[in-house]
Amino acid sequence: MNSKKKKFPLHLKILIGMLIGVVFGLGMTQFEGGKDIIIDWVKPWGTIFVNLLKLIAIPLIVASLLKGILDLKDISKFAKIGGRSILIYIGTTIVAITIGLTLVNIIQPGDGISEETISKMTESYGGNESITQKMQTAEATSNAGPLSFLEDMVPSNLFSALSDNGSMLKVIFFVIFFGISMLMIPEEKARPIKDFFDGLNDVVLKMVDLIMIGAPLAVFALLATVVVTSESVEVLQALLWYSMTVVIGLLLMIVFYVLVVSIYTKRNPIWFLKKLAPAQLLAFTTSSSAATLPVTMERVEEHIGVDKEVSSFVLPVGATINMDGTSLYQAVAAVFIAQALMVDLTFADQLTIILTALMASIGSAAVPGAGMVMLVIVLQAVGKFSPEQIAIGLTLIFAVDRPLDMLRTTINVTGDATVSMVVAKSMDKLHEPPIDDED
Ligand code: ASP
């Protein structure tokens, strides 16, 4: 398509942007006022880019999901795609939690944390507003009834659902309902609507392309901001083993995806990772699977070859409910906090962690820091932590939450893409990619 892209792949441009962002951010921390310069003059470019991506997320989901349903023509096929993807999502999440729990029990990162470190760290973060806020959000979520997720899925007003990026499932519900109804009326009546959404779909995909031109600059801005606002190395050292446990777990998840891609879909996993790289790098820099979604969809459909009929449902749903990286992190963090605070966890407690981390990752919003909110619910479900202990626990891991969030979001996005390939393969909907360039 674009011969220039061949010479210099997008993921390399993004990587260079990231690297310069880190170096520039580090350099600016050496000057007094450097941080303010970045916050005033550099950060806005990153924010604008993330806003642009969020801006097109809802139109993209609507146009592409509707196109997917209408192209399928047969409603029972749609039920098959839906059922399969949800089952596989649950499966991969259980694998992630199991890996997390196994590692944290073997490595025991919380055992080496002295009382002194705990009190030093909680002192510097005591009364941290962000933690208080997270606990309050978790409180509101855990007070909800057992069927509230179903209630939440059905919007009472389409326009308020469309105007809220957090209402992705509501929008998906409406589009499925609308699409199925369209299949039930005479084709000639439905045609103008179909043509309109087909056109809209192409326009929005073009918008993704155009926005991505700014990606290298945006990741530079985002990472420079992360660097100047991050914690001192000293704090990070105390949490080194905990962070390492999460990182090793996340790396094992990549191995798991690579195996699934090569064994089940018979595609070269390196090729898969290379094609997905721009989405992964964006997930890393933005810490938000929702903001990354337009790019994930574009990569998976245009560069990996998953049919829109599959990806248009599997990916938006995955961005909302499938968070392998987040659930792995929640399992490790819960046990780490128990180890550090010397709370004994039985086998049954660990099973509770598996179940609640599964539910919590489904319930976590696809935005930065959401995994930590749901961690509160996991800790509450175990029933052995007092509210103070939960606050201390969160405070303890807060310092490294951002870097771990960046990594777990990358895994969340990779997991969604892998599952979309698996579902596509199982339905014979994995084709040669439409765009076959070096990018
Ligand atoms: N930031 C993650 C995501 O958007 C969620 C989390 O783990 O906090 O996928």
Coordinates of C-alpha atoms and ligand atoms in Angstrom, one line a residue, residues 287-290 323 326 329 364-372 405 408-409 412, ligand 1:
S287 CA -1.5 1.7 29.9
S288 CA -4.9 1.5 28.5
S289 CA -6.3 -1.4 26.4
A290 CA -9.3 0.7 25.6
M323 CA -7.2 -9.1 31.0
T326 CA -4.2 -7.8 35.1
Y329 CA -0.8 -9.2 38.6
S364 CA -11.7 -4.1 35.5
A365 CA -12.0 -1.1 33.2
A366 CA -9.5 -1.0 30.4
V367 CA -7.9 2.2 31.7
P368 CA -4.7 2.9 33.6
G369 CA -4.6 1.7 37.2
A370 CA -7.9 -0.1 37.0
G371 CA -6.3 -3.4 38.0
M372 CA -5.3 -2.0 41.4
D405 CA 0.5 -1.5 34.6
R408 CA 0.3 -5.9 32.1
T409 CA -1.7 -3.8 29.6
N412 CA -3.8 -7.8 28.0
Ligands
ASP1 N1 -4.4 -0.7 32.5 C1 -5.0 -2.0 32.2 C2 -5.6 -2.1 30.9 O1 -6.1 -1.1 30.4 C3 -5.9 -2.5 33.3 C4 -5.1 -2.6 34.6 O2 -4.6 -3.7 34.8 O3 -5.0 -1.7 35.3 O4 -5.7 -3.1 30.3

